Each structure stands twice: as C-alpha cells, then as structure tokens.
mmCIF file of N, CA and C in Angstrom:
data_model
loop_
_atom_site.group_PDB
_atom_site.id
_atom_site.type_symbol
_atom_site.label_atom_id
_atom_site.label_comp_id
_atom_site.label_asym_id
_atom_site.label_seq_id
_atom_site.Cartn_x
_atom_site.Cartn_y
_atom_site.Cartn_z
ATOM 1 N N MET F 1 1.898 -11.583 16.006
ATOM 2 C CA MET F 1 1.766 -12.724 15.128
ATOM 3 C C MET F 1 2.991 -13.621 15.322
ATOM 4 N N LYS F 2 2.741 -14.861 15.637
ATOM 5 C CA LYS F 2 3.819 -15.838 15.768
ATOM 6 C C LYS F 2 4.167 -16.374 14.387
ATOM 7 N N THR F 3 5.454 -16.544 14.165
ATOM 8 C CA THR F 3 5.917 -17.127 12.903
ATOM 9 C C THR F 3 6.900 -18.246 13.203
ATOM 10 N N GLU F 4 7.147 -19.055 12.190
ATOM 11 C CA GLU F 4 8.091 -20.164 12.313
ATOM 12 C C GLU F 4 9.033 -20.093 11.108
ATOM 13 N N PRO F 5 10.336 -20.178 11.351
ATOM 14 C CA PRO F 5 11.280 -20.141 10.234
ATOM 15 C C PRO F 5 11.297 -21.472 9.475
ATOM 16 N N PHE F 6 11.684 -21.399 8.223
ATOM 17 C CA PHE F 6 11.911 -22.604 7.431
ATOM 18 C C PHE F 6 13.109 -22.374 6.522
ATOM 19 N N GLU F 7 13.704 -23.481 6.104
ATOM 20 C CA GLU F 7 14.809 -23.424 5.156
ATOM 21 C C GLU F 7 14.540 -24.432 4.055
ATOM 22 N N LEU F 8 14.605 -23.975 2.820
ATOM 23 C CA LEU F 8 14.340 -24.825 1.669
ATOM 24 C C LEU F 8 15.607 -25.555 1.247
ATOM 25 N N GLU F 9 15.432 -26.746 0.742
ATOM 26 C CA GLU F 9 16.573 -27.533 0.262
ATOM 27 C C GLU F 9 17.002 -27.096 -1.134
ATOM 28 N N TYR F 10 16.029 -26.805 -1.982
ATOM 29 C CA TYR F 10 16.328 -26.475 -3.377
ATOM 30 C C TYR F 10 16.234 -24.987 -3.678
ATOM 31 N N GLY F 11 15.498 -24.264 -2.873
ATOM 32 C CA GLY F 11 15.380 -22.822 -3.056
ATOM 33 C C GLY F 11 14.389 -22.423 -4.131
ATOM 34 N N VAL F 12 14.093 -21.144 -4.152
ATOM 35 C CA VAL F 12 13.178 -20.553 -5.133
ATOM 36 C C VAL F 12 13.953 -19.495 -5.898
ATOM 37 N N LEU F 13 13.944 -19.622 -7.218
ATOM 38 C CA LEU F 13 14.654 -18.673 -8.073
ATOM 39 C C LEU F 13 13.745 -17.490 -8.374
ATOM 40 N N HIS F 14 14.232 -16.295 -8.064
ATOM 41 C CA HIS F 14 13.496 -15.067 -8.375
ATOM 42 C C HIS F 14 14.499 -14.011 -8.803
ATOM 43 N N GLN F 15 14.326 -13.518 -10.000
ATOM 44 C CA GLN F 15 15.200 -12.498 -10.585
ATOM 45 C C GLN F 15 16.670 -12.903 -10.508
ATOM 46 N N GLY F 16 16.933 -14.158 -10.840
ATOM 47 C CA GLY F 16 18.304 -14.646 -10.919
ATOM 48 C C GLY F 16 18.950 -14.994 -9.588
ATOM 49 N N VAL F 17 18.206 -14.909 -8.480
ATOM 50 C CA VAL F 17 18.750 -15.197 -7.150
ATOM 51 C C VAL F 17 17.960 -16.345 -6.532
ATOM 52 N N LEU F 18 18.669 -17.319 -5.969
ATOM 53 C CA LEU F 18 18.014 -18.402 -5.243
ATOM 54 C C LEU F 18 17.774 -17.977 -3.802
ATOM 55 N N HIS F 19 16.554 -18.185 -3.328
ATOM 56 C CA HIS F 19 16.161 -17.839 -1.965
ATOM 57 C C HIS F 19 15.854 -19.125 -1.206
ATOM 58 N N TYR F 20 16.410 -19.273 -0.017
ATOM 59 C CA TYR F 20 16.291 -20.518 0.744
ATOM 60 C C TYR F 20 15.577 -20.371 2.083
ATOM 61 N N GLN F 21 15.606 -19.215 2.691
ATOM 62 C CA GLN F 21 15.078 -19.068 4.051
ATOM 63 C C GLN F 21 13.841 -18.191 4.060
ATOM 64 N N GLY F 22 12.933 -18.537 4.983
ATOM 65 C CA GLY F 22 11.717 -17.758 5.099
ATOM 66 C C GLY F 22 11.040 -17.986 6.432
ATOM 67 N N GLU F 23 9.863 -17.403 6.558
ATOM 68 C CA GLU F 23 9.036 -17.542 7.758
ATOM 69 C C GLU F 23 7.602 -17.765 7.314
ATOM 70 N N VAL F 24 6.884 -18.539 8.100
ATOM 71 C CA VAL F 24 5.482 -18.813 7.808
ATOM 72 C C VAL F 24 4.660 -18.572 9.076
ATOM 73 N N ARG F 25 3.414 -18.218 8.885
ATOM 74 C CA ARG F 25 2.482 -18.042 9.998
ATOM 75 C C ARG F 25 1.335 -19.024 9.802
ATOM 76 N N LEU F 26 0.469 -19.108 10.785
ATOM 77 C CA LEU F 26 -0.732 -19.915 10.626
ATOM 78 C C LEU F 26 -1.724 -19.145 9.759
ATOM 79 N N ASN F 27 -2.530 -19.892 9.017
ATOM 80 C CA ASN F 27 -3.590 -19.240 8.255
ATOM 81 C C ASN F 27 -4.678 -18.773 9.206
ATOM 82 N N ASN F 28 -5.448 -17.798 8.749
ATOM 83 C CA ASN F 28 -6.558 -17.299 9.551
ATOM 84 C C ASN F 28 -7.817 -17.268 8.694
ATOM 85 N N LEU F 29 -8.909 -16.930 9.321
ATOM 86 C CA LEU F 29 -10.188 -16.913 8.618
ATOM 87 C C LEU F 29 -10.188 -15.921 7.462
ATOM 88 N N GLN F 30 -9.488 -14.805 7.613
ATOM 89 C CA GLN F 30 -9.440 -13.815 6.530
ATOM 90 C C GLN F 30 -8.811 -14.411 5.274
ATOM 91 N N ASP F 31 -7.801 -15.266 5.446
ATOM 92 C CA ASP F 31 -7.204 -15.930 4.285
ATOM 93 C C ASP F 31 -8.262 -16.736 3.528
ATOM 94 N N GLU F 32 -9.086 -17.469 4.276
ATOM 95 C CA GLU F 32 -10.149 -18.280 3.671
ATOM 96 C C GLU F 32 -11.161 -17.392 2.946
ATOM 97 N N ILE F 33 -11.553 -16.303 3.581
ATOM 98 C CA ILE F 33 -12.532 -15.398 2.982
ATOM 99 C C ILE F 33 -11.973 -14.807 1.692
ATOM 100 N N ASP F 34 -10.723 -14.366 1.723
ATOM 101 C CA ASP F 34 -10.096 -13.794 0.530
ATOM 102 C C ASP F 34 -10.057 -14.798 -0.611
ATOM 103 N N LEU F 35 -9.780 -16.055 -0.295
ATOM 104 C CA LEU F 35 -9.694 -17.078 -1.336
ATOM 105 C C LEU F 35 -11.055 -17.447 -1.896
ATOM 106 N N ASP F 36 -12.092 -17.349 -1.090
ATOM 107 C CA ASP F 36 -13.432 -17.642 -1.587
ATOM 108 C C ASP F 36 -13.843 -16.671 -2.684
ATOM 109 N N GLN F 37 -13.203 -15.521 -2.741
ATOM 110 C CA GLN F 37 -13.542 -14.514 -3.732
ATOM 111 C C GLN F 37 -12.670 -14.621 -4.988
ATOM 112 N N GLY F 38 -11.746 -15.565 -5.013
ATOM 113 C CA GLY F 38 -10.848 -15.665 -6.156
ATOM 114 C C GLY F 38 -10.762 -17.074 -6.705
ATOM 115 N N GLU F 39 -9.965 -17.218 -7.721
ATOM 116 C CA GLU F 39 -9.717 -18.510 -8.343
ATOM 117 C C GLU F 39 -8.347 -19.006 -7.921
ATOM 118 N N GLY F 40 -8.080 -20.283 -8.085
ATOM 119 C CA GLY F 40 -6.733 -20.763 -7.826
ATOM 120 C C GLY F 40 -6.683 -22.121 -7.193
ATOM 121 N N PHE F 41 -5.487 -22.517 -6.856
ATOM 122 C CA PHE F 41 -5.218 -23.786 -6.200
ATOM 123 C C PHE F 41 -5.326 -23.537 -4.704
ATOM 124 N N ARG F 42 -6.409 -23.936 -4.085
ATOM 125 C CA ARG F 42 -6.740 -23.554 -2.715
ATOM 126 C C ARG F 42 -5.610 -23.817 -1.720
ATOM 127 N N LYS F 43 -5.050 -25.018 -1.707
ATOM 128 C CA LYS F 43 -4.011 -25.358 -0.728
ATOM 129 C C LYS F 43 -2.764 -24.499 -0.934
ATOM 130 N N VAL F 44 -2.359 -24.337 -2.166
ATOM 131 C CA VAL F 44 -1.165 -23.548 -2.475
ATOM 132 C C VAL F 44 -1.427 -22.059 -2.218
ATOM 133 N N ASP F 45 -2.622 -21.611 -2.542
ATOM 134 C CA ASP F 45 -2.966 -20.209 -2.276
ATOM 135 C C ASP F 45 -2.964 -19.920 -0.777
ATOM 136 N N LEU F 46 -3.473 -20.857 0.030
ATOM 137 C CA LEU F 46 -3.446 -20.672 1.480
ATOM 138 C C LEU F 46 -2.015 -20.595 1.989
ATOM 139 N N MET F 47 -1.148 -21.437 1.447
ATOM 140 C CA MET F 47 0.255 -21.406 1.866
ATOM 141 C C MET F 47 0.881 -20.066 1.482
ATOM 142 N N ALA F 48 0.561 -19.568 0.300
ATOM 143 C CA ALA F 48 1.098 -18.271 -0.127
ATOM 144 C C ALA F 48 0.665 -17.165 0.833
ATOM 145 N N CYS F 49 -0.578 -17.227 1.306
ATOM 146 C CA CYS F 49 -1.057 -16.236 2.284
ATOM 147 C C CYS F 49 -0.256 -16.309 3.572
ATOM 148 N N ALA F 50 0.148 -17.511 3.955
ATOM 149 C CA ALA F 50 0.807 -17.725 5.246
ATOM 150 C C ALA F 50 2.299 -17.399 5.229
ATOM 151 N N ILE F 51 2.910 -17.363 4.065
ATOM 152 C CA ILE F 51 4.345 -17.071 4.017
ATOM 153 C C ILE F 51 4.560 -15.592 4.318
ATOM 154 N N VAL F 52 5.262 -15.341 5.391
ATOM 155 C CA VAL F 52 5.548 -13.974 5.821
ATOM 156 C C VAL F 52 6.762 -13.441 5.076
ATOM 157 N N ARG F 53 7.733 -14.321 4.854
ATOM 158 C CA ARG F 53 8.976 -13.918 4.191
ATOM 159 C C ARG F 53 9.570 -15.124 3.490
ATOM 160 N N LEU F 54 10.080 -14.909 2.298
ATOM 161 C CA LEU F 54 10.849 -15.923 1.574
ATOM 162 C C LEU F 54 12.011 -15.213 0.912
ATOM 163 N N GLY F 55 13.155 -15.281 1.583
ATOM 164 C CA GLY F 55 14.325 -14.546 1.105
ATOM 165 C C GLY F 55 13.995 -13.066 0.976
ATOM 166 N N ASP F 56 14.405 -12.487 -0.139
ATOM 167 C CA ASP F 56 14.127 -11.076 -0.406
ATOM 168 C C ASP F 56 13.001 -10.893 -1.420
ATOM 169 N N ILE F 57 12.246 -11.959 -1.675
ATOM 170 C CA ILE F 57 11.167 -11.882 -2.659
ATOM 171 C C ILE F 57 10.041 -11.020 -2.085
ATOM 172 N N PRO F 58 9.585 -10.008 -2.814
ATOM 173 C CA PRO F 58 8.499 -9.163 -2.307
ATOM 174 C C PRO F 58 7.235 -9.987 -2.037
ATOM 175 N N LYS F 59 6.540 -9.673 -0.961
ATOM 176 C CA LYS F 59 5.341 -10.408 -0.557
ATOM 177 C C LYS F 59 4.316 -10.468 -1.688
ATOM 178 N N GLU F 60 4.179 -9.394 -2.444
ATOM 179 C CA GLU F 60 3.173 -9.380 -3.514
ATOM 180 C C GLU F 60 3.484 -10.379 -4.638
ATOM 181 N N VAL F 61 4.713 -10.839 -4.724
ATOM 182 C CA VAL F 61 5.087 -11.840 -5.729
ATOM 183 C C VAL F 61 4.692 -13.247 -5.265
ATOM 184 N N LEU F 62 4.584 -13.448 -3.959
ATOM 185 C CA LEU F 62 4.358 -14.773 -3.391
ATOM 186 C C LEU F 62 2.892 -15.202 -3.482
ATOM 187 N N SER F 63 2.433 -15.409 -4.686
ATOM 188 C CA SER F 63 1.060 -15.871 -4.923
ATOM 189 C C SER F 63 1.058 -17.388 -5.041
ATOM 190 N N GLY F 64 -0.127 -17.961 -5.024
ATOM 191 C CA GLY F 64 -0.238 -19.401 -5.229
ATOM 192 C C GLY F 64 0.315 -19.829 -6.573
ATOM 193 N N GLY F 65 0.063 -19.025 -7.602
ATOM 194 C CA GLY F 65 0.579 -19.347 -8.934
ATOM 195 C C GLY F 65 2.096 -19.356 -8.971
ATOM 196 N N PHE F 66 2.705 -18.381 -8.284
ATOM 197 C CA PHE F 66 4.165 -18.315 -8.214
ATOM 198 C C PHE F 66 4.704 -19.551 -7.499
ATOM 199 N N LEU F 67 4.113 -19.897 -6.341
ATOM 200 C CA LEU F 67 4.590 -21.069 -5.601
ATOM 201 C C LEU F 67 4.430 -22.340 -6.418
ATOM 202 N N ALA F 68 3.273 -22.487 -7.066
ATOM 203 C CA ALA F 68 3.021 -23.687 -7.865
ATOM 204 C C ALA F 68 4.054 -23.842 -8.974
ATOM 205 N N ALA F 69 4.480 -22.725 -9.545
ATOM 206 C CA ALA F 69 5.430 -22.763 -10.659
ATOM 207 C C ALA F 69 6.880 -22.855 -10.205
ATOM 208 N N GLU F 70 7.206 -22.334 -9.018
ATOM 209 C CA GLU F 70 8.605 -22.170 -8.634
ATOM 210 C C GLU F 70 9.091 -23.037 -7.481
ATOM 211 N N VAL F 71 8.188 -23.552 -6.649
ATOM 212 C CA VAL F 71 8.621 -24.298 -5.462
ATOM 213 C C VAL F 71 8.625 -25.788 -5.758
ATOM 214 N N GLU F 72 9.755 -26.414 -5.489
ATOM 215 C CA GLU F 72 9.913 -27.860 -5.658
ATOM 216 C C GLU F 72 9.059 -28.548 -4.587
ATOM 217 N N PRO F 73 8.409 -29.688 -4.898
ATOM 218 C CA PRO F 73 7.503 -30.334 -3.938
ATOM 219 C C PRO F 73 8.114 -30.625 -2.562
ATOM 220 N N ASP F 74 9.373 -31.051 -2.509
ATOM 221 C CA ASP F 74 9.992 -31.299 -1.203
ATOM 222 C C ASP F 74 10.137 -30.006 -0.402
ATOM 223 N N ASP F 75 10.388 -28.896 -1.075
ATOM 224 C CA ASP F 75 10.484 -27.611 -0.393
ATOM 225 C C ASP F 75 9.105 -27.162 0.100
ATOM 226 N N TYR F 76 8.065 -27.431 -0.673
ATOM 227 C CA TYR F 76 6.702 -27.121 -0.220
ATOM 228 C C TYR F 76 6.412 -27.878 1.078
ATOM 229 N N THR F 77 6.855 -29.129 1.140
ATOM 230 C CA THR F 77 6.670 -29.939 2.348
ATOM 231 C C THR F 77 7.395 -29.310 3.530
ATOM 232 N N ARG F 78 8.582 -28.758 3.308
ATOM 233 C CA ARG F 78 9.326 -28.099 4.388
ATOM 234 C C ARG F 78 8.564 -26.886 4.935
ATOM 235 N N ILE F 79 7.911 -26.145 4.057
ATOM 236 C CA ILE F 79 7.121 -24.997 4.504
ATOM 237 C C ILE F 79 5.919 -25.492 5.319
ATOM 238 N N ALA F 80 5.257 -26.541 4.828
ATOM 239 C CA ALA F 80 4.114 -27.110 5.545
ATOM 240 C C ALA F 80 4.538 -27.652 6.913
ATOM 241 N N GLU F 81 5.728 -28.243 6.988
ATOM 242 C CA GLU F 81 6.236 -28.748 8.268
ATOM 243 C C GLU F 81 6.478 -27.599 9.255
ATOM 244 N N ALA F 82 6.946 -26.459 8.765
ATOM 245 C CA ALA F 82 7.133 -25.298 9.630
ATOM 246 C C ALA F 82 5.785 -24.834 10.173
ATOM 247 N N GLN F 83 4.763 -24.866 9.326
ATOM 248 C CA GLN F 83 3.424 -24.494 9.784
ATOM 249 C C GLN F 83 2.922 -25.495 10.834
ATOM 250 N N ASP F 84 3.204 -26.778 10.635
ATOM 251 C CA ASP F 84 2.803 -27.797 11.610
ATOM 252 C C ASP F 84 3.496 -27.579 12.957
ATOM 253 N N ARG F 85 4.786 -27.196 12.932
ATOM 254 C CA ARG F 85 5.497 -26.899 14.183
ATOM 255 C C ARG F 85 4.839 -25.731 14.915
ATOM 256 N N LEU F 86 4.432 -24.741 14.159
ATOM 257 C CA LEU F 86 3.769 -23.582 14.752
ATOM 258 C C LEU F 86 2.425 -23.979 15.374
ATOM 259 N N LYS F 87 1.694 -24.864 14.720
ATOM 260 C CA LYS F 87 0.425 -25.353 15.275
ATOM 261 C C LYS F 87 0.661 -26.075 16.600
ATOM 262 N N LYS F 88 1.694 -26.892 16.659
ATOM 263 C CA LYS F 88 2.013 -27.614 17.899
ATOM 264 C C LYS F 88 2.370 -26.636 19.016
ATOM 265 N N LYS F 89 3.113 -25.604 18.684
ATOM 266 C CA LYS F 89 3.460 -24.587 19.685
ATOM 267 C C LYS F 89 2.202 -23.882 20.183
ATOM 268 N N ARG F 90 1.276 -23.589 19.289
ATOM 269 C CA ARG F 90 0.025 -22.932 19.672
ATOM 270 C C ARG F 90 -0.775 -23.831 20.605
ATOM 271 N N LYS F 91 -0.850 -25.136 20.279
ATOM 272 C CA LYS F 91 -1.569 -26.075 21.148
ATOM 273 C C LYS F 91 -0.911 -26.175 22.514
ATOM 274 N N ALA F 92 0.402 -26.180 22.534
ATOM 275 C CA ALA F 92 1.128 -26.275 23.806
ATOM 276 C C ALA F 92 0.842 -25.059 24.682
ATOM 277 N N LEU F 93 0.667 -23.899 24.080
ATOM 278 C CA LEU F 93 0.320 -22.695 24.846
ATOM 279 C C LEU F 93 -1.034 -22.865 25.526
ATOM 280 N N ARG F 94 -1.977 -23.448 24.809
ATOM 281 C CA ARG F 94 -3.306 -23.676 25.371
ATOM 282 C C ARG F 94 -3.215 -24.659 26.526
ATOM 283 N N THR F 95 -2.503 -25.743 26.335
ATOM 284 C CA THR F 95 -2.354 -26.758 27.371
ATOM 285 C C THR F 95 -1.708 -26.166 28.621
ATOM 286 N N SER F 96 -0.653 -25.369 28.436
ATOM 287 C CA SER F 96 0.027 -24.786 29.587
ATOM 288 C C SER F 96 -0.842 -23.723 30.260
ATOM 289 N N SER F 97 -1.630 -22.972 29.505
ATOM 290 C CA SER F 97 -2.478 -21.950 30.122
ATOM 291 C C SER F 97 -3.647 -22.586 30.859
ATOM 292 N N VAL F 98 -4.157 -23.719 30.385
ATOM 293 C CA VAL F 98 -5.228 -24.422 31.086
ATOM 294 C C VAL F 98 -4.690 -25.012 32.379
ATOM 295 N N ALA F 99 -3.476 -25.583 32.308
ATOM 296 C CA ALA F 99 -2.871 -26.195 33.490
ATOM 297 C C ALA F 99 -2.554 -25.175 34.569
ATOM 298 N N SER F 100 -2.222 -23.941 34.175
ATOM 299 C CA SER F 100 -1.841 -22.930 35.156
ATOM 300 C C SER F 100 -3.008 -22.032 35.585
ATOM 301 N N ALA F 101 -4.197 -22.253 34.998
ATOM 302 C CA ALA F 101 -5.343 -21.426 35.351
ATOM 303 C C ALA F 101 -5.819 -21.772 36.757
ATOM 304 N N PRO F 102 -6.199 -20.757 37.524
ATOM 305 C CA PRO F 102 -6.683 -21.024 38.882
ATOM 306 C C PRO F 102 -7.994 -21.777 38.843
ATOM 307 N N SER F 103 -8.179 -22.698 39.762
ATOM 308 C CA SER F 103 -9.425 -23.453 39.802
ATOM 309 C C SER F 103 -10.493 -22.633 40.521
ATOM 310 N N ALA F 104 -11.727 -22.844 40.096
ATOM 311 C CA ALA F 104 -12.826 -22.055 40.641
ATOM 312 C C ALA F 104 -13.384 -22.660 41.909
#
C-alpha cells in the first residue's frame, strides 16, 4: 500500500497532545462499501478511512465524526492535498509503465 505523508498546520488535539504528522492512502472500493452500510458525513468518513496514521492517535479513534469535530478546515485541505499527490504518483506509474511496455 502506497502512502503519502502530510503535516498539519494547526494539529489535532487528542488526550491533551497535539498531533501534526500523518500518512494517508488512496480510498478503495471497500471504503465505499463500508460507508454504504453506515451513517455519516460521506466525504469526511472517506478521509477517515484513508488516514493510515495521525500522530499517535489510535486508528479506531480516527472516525469521520472525530475528524469533523477536531480537524481545522485548512488542515483537512492539507490531508486532501496529500491524497491528491498520491493520485498523481499513481497516474505517473501508469504512464511510465505504458511507455516502457514492449510493442506487439
């Protein structure tokens, strides 16, 4: 699984500690399926699924509700930008593999 690091400007407070650094992955179909079975803020819930690490906060705490309540909007944008960088890297892999594929 490829991940992309991010750093928050304002941080997320959890148990008295501010957390600033994390990693995000691309969402997958399983994330969508899991969300179809639950309630919540779809975009924020998808982002919560994609966050691999945010400081020392346990993964089970990183729900959409937690992010909606604790993440400052500019920091949410930073996480989304990390996901966008990862998407560009994934596309570049496809482009380079097509260019290097032997012709038939």
